């Protein structure tokens, strides 16, 4: 019985180690500053990364130089760079169908098309009420 258990253990160990050989660490190289925020689409096909202001807790609050959100595929290939003129505050997230992503900087809310990286809509934060709806 012990020989059988040892054989099973060795077999499973070989399988586990053979799968580890296929693992690779892919580092995103598209940013010029630290990546402080990551969002993953609902379907798991897209990853959005950014350097956001709110990630700095105490200490140095210098202006991050990277004001871009980058959309990546799961193989680590950048698909789109979503440029912003100011410090990013947040990547709000992907829409339920993953076709859109919302980002926020100090003055605007942006809605981007995930498929082509184009800006769909830009809202001035002063035109929104407390719950994020357009003021009448």
XYZ file of C-alpha atoms in Angstrom:
136
model
C 0.000 0.000 0.000
C 2.834 2.381 0.848
C 4.501 1.674 -2.514
C 1.264 2.601 -4.301
C 0.966 5.868 -2.363
C 4.590 6.731 -3.051
C 4.115 5.979 -6.749
C 1.028 8.204 -6.888
C 2.860 10.994 -5.060
C 5.855 10.791 -7.414
C 3.584 10.767 -10.455
C 1.655 13.811 -9.238
C 4.908 15.589 -8.368
C 6.220 15.050 -11.898
C 3.015 16.468 -13.358
C 3.115 19.492 -11.046
C 6.788 20.234 -11.786
C 6.321 19.795 -15.530
C 3.560 22.437 -15.421
C 5.789 24.802 -13.453
C 8.286 24.780 -16.299
C 5.646 26.426 -18.517
C 4.999 29.304 -16.119
C 6.472 32.657 -17.118
C 6.516 35.987 -15.354
C 5.523 38.777 -17.731
C 6.256 42.290 -16.504
C 4.283 45.150 -18.042
C 6.739 47.569 -19.644
C 4.364 50.234 -20.966
C 4.287 52.475 -17.888
C 6.865 55.078 -16.913
C 5.841 55.094 -13.253
C 4.828 52.475 -10.692
C 1.670 50.494 -11.381
C -0.575 51.163 -8.415
C -3.965 50.036 -9.715
C -5.089 46.974 -11.638
C -8.582 46.040 -12.820
C -9.514 42.779 -14.535
C -12.470 42.533 -16.899
C -15.420 40.326 -15.947
C -14.609 37.829 -18.706
C -10.940 37.728 -17.685
C -9.728 38.733 -21.159
C -8.495 42.258 -20.359
C -6.351 43.846 -17.665
C -6.223 47.610 -17.073
C -3.248 49.133 -15.232
C -2.473 52.657 -14.061
C -0.652 54.844 -11.570
C -3.319 56.574 -9.479
C -3.048 59.474 -7.056
C -4.990 57.713 -4.311
C -2.424 54.944 -4.178
C -0.011 57.303 -2.421
C -0.735 56.992 1.298
C 1.124 59.656 3.251
C 4.718 60.480 2.531
C 5.587 61.677 -0.949
C 2.599 62.977 -2.906
C 4.610 64.020 -5.967
C 2.771 64.153 -9.273
C 3.125 60.786 -11.004
C 4.595 61.237 -14.469
C 2.547 58.437 -16.022
C -1.008 59.591 -16.705
C -1.991 56.634 -18.868
C -4.244 53.655 -18.416
C -3.051 50.672 -20.413
C -5.351 47.855 -21.527
C -3.509 44.523 -21.821
C -4.527 41.101 -22.998
C -3.884 38.125 -20.733
C -0.637 37.309 -22.563
C 0.882 40.609 -21.383
C 0.589 42.400 -24.706
C -0.551 46.037 -24.497
C -3.647 46.606 -26.630
C -4.435 50.288 -25.993
C -2.973 53.256 -24.159
C -5.693 55.546 -22.797
C -4.065 58.975 -22.310
C -5.084 61.470 -19.618
C -3.866 65.044 -19.201
C -3.866 64.955 -15.413
C -3.234 62.669 -12.467
C -5.494 59.657 -12.502
C -7.771 59.186 -9.530
C -9.286 55.808 -10.361
C -9.982 53.080 -12.851
C -13.647 52.649 -11.969
C -13.918 49.381 -13.823
C -15.239 47.573 -16.846
C -18.871 47.585 -17.963
C -20.795 44.350 -17.412
C -20.245 43.275 -21.020
C -16.575 44.383 -20.891
C -16.995 46.633 -23.946
C -16.339 49.852 -21.975
C -14.042 51.002 -19.190
C -14.444 54.087 -17.010
C -11.517 56.130 -15.697
C -11.384 59.293 -13.598
C -8.823 62.056 -13.302
C -8.983 65.230 -11.211
C -11.563 66.949 -13.457
C -13.198 64.401 -15.745
C -14.846 61.004 -15.951
C -13.895 59.162 -19.148
C -15.671 56.279 -20.849
C -13.474 54.338 -23.276
C -14.186 51.617 -25.846
C -12.138 48.589 -24.778
C -12.112 47.089 -28.288
C -10.538 50.041 -30.100
C -9.200 52.229 -27.266
C -11.172 55.276 -28.404
C -12.797 57.794 -26.075
C -16.594 57.359 -26.111
C -17.628 60.086 -23.649
C -15.995 62.612 -21.321
C -17.907 64.135 -18.401
C -16.821 67.158 -16.402
C -16.966 66.164 -12.725
C -18.660 69.462 -11.897
C -21.609 68.420 -14.105
C -22.305 65.324 -11.990
C -24.322 65.226 -8.781
C -23.374 63.374 -5.588
C -24.471 59.981 -6.928
C -22.752 60.310 -10.294
C -25.746 61.296 -12.426
C -25.743 64.279 -14.773
C -27.247 67.363 -13.138
C -30.492 68.624 -14.650
